[in-house]
Short mmCIF file of C-alpha atoms in Angstrom, two decimals:
data_model
loop_
_atom_site.label_atom_id
_atom_site.label_comp_id
_atom_site.label_asym_id
_atom_site.label_seq_id
_atom_site.Cartn_x
_atom_site.Cartn_y
_atom_site.Cartn_z
CA MET A 250 0.11 -0.34 0.29
CA ALA A 251 2.82 2.91 1.55
CA MET A 252 4.81 1.96 -2.57
CA GLY A 253 1.02 2.82 -4.11
CA ALA A 254 0.03 6.01 -1.99
CA ALA A 255 3.30 7.41 -2.91
CA THR A 256 4.12 6.43 -6.74
CA LEU A 257 -0.88 7.99 -6.47
CA THR A 258 0.32 11.08 -5.36
CA GLY A 259 4.44 11.05 -6.30
CA LEU A 260 6.52 11.25 -3.83
CA ALA A 261 8.22 8.97 -5.81
CA ARG A 262 8.45 6.43 -7.85
CA ARG A 263 7.64 2.79 -6.31
CA GLY A 264 5.96 1.23 -9.27
CA TYR A 265 3.75 1.88 -12.53
CA PHE A 266 -0.42 3.47 -12.24
CA ILE A 267 -1.79 4.07 -15.43
CA PRO A 268 -5.23 5.71 -16.33
CA TYR A 269 -7.22 4.12 -19.14
CA ARG A 270 -11.20 5.09 -20.25
CA TYR A 271 -11.45 1.88 -21.67
CA ALA A 272 -10.60 -0.26 -18.88
CA PRO A 273 -13.49 -1.47 -18.36
CA SER A 274 -14.31 -2.70 -21.39
CA ASP A 275 -11.92 -4.29 -22.34
CA ARG A 276 -11.39 -8.91 -22.39
CA PRO A 277 -9.23 -10.51 -21.06
CA ALA A 278 -6.40 -11.28 -23.34
CA GLY A 279 -6.55 -14.84 -25.08
CA GLY A 280 -3.27 -15.19 -26.76
CA TYR A 281 -1.33 -13.83 -29.87
CA PRO A 282 -3.37 -16.88 -31.89
CA ALA A 283 -1.72 -15.34 -35.40
CA LEU A 284 1.84 -16.20 -34.38
CA THR A 285 0.54 -20.04 -33.82
CA PRO A 286 2.09 -20.74 -37.91
CA LEU A 287 5.62 -19.39 -36.53
CA PHE A 288 5.89 -22.25 -33.93
CA GLU A 289 3.85 -24.67 -36.17
CA ALA A 290 6.90 -23.79 -38.49
CA ALA A 291 9.67 -25.05 -35.32
CA ALA A 292 8.47 -28.38 -33.99
CA PRO A 293 10.67 -30.10 -36.33
CA ALA A 294 13.99 -28.38 -34.72
CA MET A 295 12.63 -28.38 -31.49
CA ARG A 296 11.70 -31.96 -31.41
CA ASP A 297 15.44 -32.48 -32.44
CA VAL A 298 16.53 -30.99 -29.46
CA LEU A 299 14.33 -33.07 -27.91
CA ALA A 300 16.24 -36.42 -29.46
CA GLU A 301 20.65 -35.14 -29.60
CA ALA A 302 19.73 -34.27 -25.97
CA GLU A 303 19.42 -37.97 -25.13
CA ALA A 304 23.50 -37.58 -25.96
CA HIS A 305 23.48 -35.54 -22.87
CA ARG A 306 20.54 -37.83 -20.90
CA GLU A 307 23.40 -38.93 -17.43
CA ARG A 308 24.62 -35.83 -17.32
CA PHE A 309 20.77 -34.15 -17.22
CA HIS A 310 20.86 -36.64 -14.38
CA ALA A 311 23.70 -35.43 -12.09
CA PHE A 312 22.30 -32.14 -11.51
CA ASP A 313 19.12 -34.23 -9.52
CA GLY A 314 19.12 -33.23 -6.14
CA ALA A 315 22.76 -31.61 -6.41
CA ALA A 316 23.98 -28.75 -4.84
CA PRO A 317 25.43 -25.53 -5.93
CA PRO A 318 27.14 -24.28 -8.07
CA GLU A 319 25.85 -27.00 -10.35
CA PRO A 320 22.18 -27.14 -11.36
CA ARG A 321 19.84 -28.91 -9.81
CA TRP A 322 16.62 -29.80 -10.99
CA GLN A 323 14.92 -29.01 -7.51
CA GLN A 324 13.76 -25.30 -7.92
CA GLY A 325 10.92 -23.86 -9.99
CA TRP A 326 12.51 -20.54 -11.39
CA TYR A 327 14.48 -22.47 -14.74
CA PRO A 328 12.95 -25.76 -14.32
CA ARG A 329 13.65 -29.20 -15.64
CA LEU A 330 13.00 -27.68 -20.28
CA ASP A 331 14.26 -24.17 -19.45
CA GLY A 332 17.20 -26.05 -17.88
CA LEU A 333 17.13 -28.50 -20.76
CA ALA A 334 17.33 -25.78 -23.73
CA ALA A 335 19.78 -23.01 -22.56
CA TYR A 336 22.41 -27.09 -21.99
CA MET A 337 21.63 -28.37 -24.87
CA MET A 338 21.53 -24.48 -26.76
CA ILE A 339 25.21 -24.23 -25.71
CA GLN A 340 25.99 -27.44 -26.89
CA ARG A 341 24.69 -26.77 -30.19
CA HIS A 342 25.80 -23.69 -31.30
CA ARG A 343 28.61 -23.32 -28.97
CA PRO A 344 28.81 -19.50 -28.35
CA ARG A 345 32.34 -17.21 -28.04
CA ARG A 346 29.41 -14.51 -24.96
CA VAL A 347 26.44 -14.86 -23.76
CA VAL A 348 25.88 -12.36 -21.51
CA GLU A 349 22.83 -12.45 -19.18
CA VAL A 350 20.32 -10.09 -17.77
CA GLY A 351 18.88 -10.72 -15.24
CA SER A 352 20.94 -13.82 -13.52
CA GLY A 353 20.68 -17.23 -10.69
CA HIS A 354 19.33 -20.82 -12.00
CA SER A 355 20.15 -20.10 -15.89
CA THR A 356 23.29 -18.95 -14.91
CA ARG A 357 24.25 -22.53 -13.33
CA PHE A 358 22.64 -24.20 -16.48
CA LEU A 359 24.79 -21.97 -18.69
CA ALA A 360 28.16 -22.25 -16.74
CA ALA A 361 27.41 -25.89 -16.76
CA ALA A 362 26.60 -26.65 -20.26
CA ALA A 363 29.77 -24.43 -21.68
CA GLY A 364 32.13 -25.75 -19.11
CA ASP A 365 31.20 -29.52 -20.86
CA LEU A 366 31.65 -28.11 -24.01
CA ALA A 367 35.59 -26.89 -23.44
CA ALA A 368 36.31 -30.37 -21.47
CA ARG A 369 35.08 -32.32 -25.03
CA GLU A 370 35.94 -29.46 -27.55
CA ALA A 371 39.47 -26.86 -27.25
CA GLY A 372 38.44 -24.25 -28.48
CA THR A 373 34.88 -24.16 -27.55
CA ASP A 374 35.39 -21.32 -24.17
CA SER A 375 32.05 -19.64 -24.15
CA ALA A 376 33.01 -16.28 -21.34
CA ILE A 377 29.55 -15.30 -19.88
CA THR A 378 28.60 -12.24 -18.24
CA ALA A 379 25.85 -12.14 -15.79
CA ILE A 380 24.27 -8.48 -15.02
CA ASP A 381 22.07 -8.29 -12.42
CA PRO A 382 21.42 -6.27 -9.94
CA ALA A 383 20.27 -8.76 -7.13
CA PRO A 384 21.29 -12.28 -7.56
CA ARG A 385 19.13 -14.65 -6.51
CA ALA A 386 21.72 -17.32 -6.14
CA ASP A 387 25.36 -17.01 -4.89
CA LEU A 388 26.66 -16.75 -8.49
CA SER A 389 30.73 -16.67 -7.43
CA ARG A 390 32.50 -20.63 -7.25
CA LEU A 391 30.93 -20.41 -11.72
CA ALA A 392 33.88 -20.98 -13.08
CA GLY A 393 34.24 -18.86 -16.24
CA VAL A 394 30.49 -16.51 -14.83
CA THR A 395 31.68 -12.46 -14.65
CA LEU A 396 29.02 -10.59 -12.49
CA HIS A 397 28.00 -6.84 -13.41
CA ARG A 398 26.16 -5.96 -10.54
CA ALA A 399 23.58 -3.03 -12.55
CA VAL A 400 20.12 -3.38 -14.09
CA ALA A 401 20.81 -3.17 -18.14
CA GLN A 402 20.63 0.27 -18.13
CA ALA A 403 23.24 0.96 -16.76
CA ALA A 404 25.44 -1.91 -17.81
CA ASP A 405 28.59 -1.21 -20.39
CA PRO A 406 27.05 -0.77 -24.05
CA ALA A 407 30.11 -2.50 -25.74
CA LEU A 408 29.02 -5.86 -23.37
CA PHE A 409 26.07 -5.55 -26.12
CA ARG A 410 27.93 -4.61 -28.67
CA ALA A 411 30.45 -7.12 -28.05
CA LEU A 412 27.97 -10.61 -29.10
CA GLY A 413 28.55 -11.81 -32.26
CA PRO A 414 26.34 -14.67 -34.76
CA GLY A 415 26.08 -17.68 -32.90
CA ASP A 416 26.83 -15.80 -29.69
CA VAL A 417 23.91 -15.69 -27.13
CA LEU A 418 21.89 -12.26 -25.13
CA ALA A 419 19.91 -14.24 -21.61
CA VAL A 420 17.17 -11.55 -20.62
CA ASP A 421 14.63 -12.93 -17.35
CA SER A 422 14.15 -9.69 -15.92
CA SER A 423 11.57 -7.00 -14.49
CA HIS A 424 9.81 -8.17 -17.52
CA ILE A 425 7.84 -4.99 -17.61
CA ALA A 426 7.80 -3.14 -20.75
CA MET A 427 7.81 0.30 -19.47
CA PRO A 428 9.00 4.01 -21.01
CA GLY A 429 13.02 4.00 -19.13
CA THR A 430 12.58 0.13 -17.95
CA ASP A 431 15.62 -2.50 -17.96
CA VAL A 432 12.75 -4.34 -21.41
CA ASP A 433 11.94 -0.88 -23.04
CA TRP A 434 16.00 -0.17 -23.28
CA LEU A 435 17.16 -4.13 -24.15
CA ILE A 436 14.37 -3.96 -27.40
CA GLY A 437 15.19 -0.45 -28.03
CA HIS A 438 19.04 -0.62 -28.29
CA VAL A 439 20.29 -3.73 -27.92
CA LEU A 440 18.50 -6.90 -30.16
CA PRO A 441 18.26 -4.20 -33.69
CA GLY A 442 22.10 -3.75 -33.03
CA LEU A 443 22.14 -7.64 -33.21
CA PRO A 444 24.51 -8.92 -35.91
CA ALA A 445 22.49 -11.95 -37.90
CA GLY A 446 22.63 -15.78 -36.27
CA ALA A 447 22.99 -14.74 -32.55
CA LEU A 448 21.00 -15.93 -30.22
CA LEU A 449 18.06 -14.20 -27.59
CA ALA A 450 16.92 -16.35 -25.03
CA MET A 451 13.85 -14.77 -23.21
CA HIS A 452 12.31 -16.69 -20.07
CA ASP A 453 8.90 -16.23 -18.19
CA ILE A 454 6.80 -16.10 -22.64
CA PHE A 455 3.73 -18.08 -23.24
CA LEU A 456 3.78 -17.41 -26.36
CA PRO A 457 1.58 -18.00 -27.96
CA ASP A 458 -0.91 -18.41 -24.94
CA PRO A 459 -1.47 -15.81 -22.57
CA TYR A 460 0.16 -15.10 -20.05
CA PRO A 461 -1.18 -17.68 -16.52
CA PRO A 462 -4.02 -16.55 -14.98
CA ALA A 463 -2.63 -16.77 -11.71
CA TRP A 464 0.14 -14.10 -12.75
CA ASP A 465 -2.99 -11.71 -13.57
CA TRP A 466 -1.08 -9.58 -10.17
CA ARG A 467 2.58 -9.25 -11.82
CA GLY A 468 1.62 -7.16 -14.17
CA TYR A 469 3.76 -8.81 -16.94
CA ASN A 470 2.91 -6.72 -20.65
CA GLU A 471 6.53 -8.10 -21.75
CA GLN A 472 4.65 -10.97 -24.53
CA GLY A 473 3.27 -7.71 -26.24
CA ALA A 474 6.50 -6.07 -27.17
CA ILE A 475 7.70 -10.29 -28.04
CA ALA A 476 5.60 -10.88 -30.35
CA ALA A 477 5.73 -7.70 -32.18
CA LEU A 478 9.05 -9.14 -32.34
CA LEU A 479 7.95 -12.25 -33.70
CA ALA A 480 5.67 -10.80 -36.44
CA GLY A 481 8.12 -8.41 -37.98
CA GLY A 482 9.80 -11.68 -39.88
CA GLY A 483 13.48 -10.96 -38.60
CA TRP A 484 13.80 -13.71 -35.98
CA ARG A 485 12.43 -17.10 -36.24
CA VAL A 486 12.16 -20.28 -33.22
CA LEU A 487 14.11 -22.62 -31.83
CA TRP A 488 13.03 -22.99 -28.90
CA SER A 489 9.41 -22.77 -26.56
CA SER A 490 9.66 -24.56 -22.82
CA HIS A 491 5.38 -23.12 -24.16
CA TRP A 492 4.73 -24.71 -26.31
CA VAL A 493 6.84 -28.22 -25.67
CA ALA A 494 5.74 -29.02 -22.87
CA THR A 495 1.28 -28.27 -23.89
CA ARG A 496 2.30 -29.38 -27.35
CA MET A 497 4.76 -31.84 -27.47
CA ALA A 498 3.82 -33.12 -24.47
CA ALA A 499 3.75 -37.35 -25.53
CA ALA A 500 7.70 -36.19 -27.62
CA VAL A 501 8.40 -34.84 -24.28
CA ALA A 502 7.28 -38.44 -22.68
CA ALA A 503 8.92 -41.12 -24.73
CA GLY A 504 12.53 -39.36 -23.47
CA VAL A 505 15.13 -38.00 -21.54
CA ALA A 506 12.96 -35.27 -20.77
CA GLY A 507 10.34 -36.62 -19.47
CA THR A 508 12.66 -38.94 -16.88
CA LEU A 509 13.59 -35.32 -15.07
CA PRO A 510 11.84 -33.73 -12.53
CA LEU A 511 9.37 -31.14 -12.97
CA PRO A 512 8.10 -28.79 -9.73
CA ALA A 513 4.44 -29.29 -8.62
CA GLY A 514 3.45 -25.83 -10.49
CA ALA A 515 6.49 -24.54 -11.98
CA HIS A 516 6.60 -23.34 -15.47
CA GLU A 517 8.65 -24.45 -18.12
CA SER A 518 8.85 -20.89 -20.41
CA ALA A 519 12.22 -20.17 -22.05
CA LEU A 520 11.78 -18.99 -25.18
CA TRP A 521 15.08 -19.37 -27.44
CA LEU A 522 14.85 -17.31 -30.54
CA GLU A 523 17.53 -16.43 -34.20
CA ARG A 524 18.24 -13.43 -35.81
CA LEU A 525 17.30 -12.58 -38.82
CA GLY A 526 19.22 -11.52 -41.96
CA ARG A 527 21.76 -8.27 -41.48
CA PRO A 528 20.21 -5.32 -38.02
CA GLN A 529 18.78 -2.56 -39.29
CA VAL A 530 21.02 0.27 -39.08
CA ILE A 531 19.25 3.30 -36.90
CA PRO A 532 21.07 6.46 -37.70
CA THR A 533 22.08 8.89 -34.97
CA ARG A 534 21.02 12.05 -35.35
CA ALA A 535 24.27 14.64 -34.76
CA ASP A 536 22.10 17.18 -32.49
#
């Protein structure tokens, strides 16, 4: 209540209050069915990821009940299909750089995958940079991970400009697309400069479906921006944990993913995209 009062009175910025005269006539969000063909087209590629994961069955089972700094399945922040996808994307694309906005259990999966790949194949080292003002998990014991305690807007822009084809930008931040937020900054300032072949991993994305009704109180609106991104045609869907969990359950159950623990109530919601074509160069104004 104190945060809301401070925001409404203008005494301090503690959140967002948005007057909207047509709110009473709004209908519940029904998702983005126009995007469904993009996910249907990606289904074969997602099946390939599940099939290739079989080669890492022993490693995935080693994460069951593991102690930090190893990743583990016994947590709901970055559950089964999210962790599996992060591990597999590192194996498949061999990024030189990974920049992660928001950190924690996801960082552990990324670091484990990068470490395993480097141990198996010389010259495949991945430098992982985590940008997070208040990490929820201890990252200090993760080899190859550099932590910058900052919000995305305050991070060195050179970290993002250094991302090349095959590199990864992973985002699990505020999920609020409002003027000046990290989501606004990343979509408006960082993504336009990513080169063709760069990967974008977004978390808590349920496209083409709406957010879970139980999450209404969170006020997340990031999906609308990502939907527009996909509709623009400059990105290809590589993986969607939500799509795989809800439309490909039989394939999940038939493979190693079906043998991994999934905490009750956990939402599998990682979305991996690949940048297509050449990035648009937006000229800067001298004035």
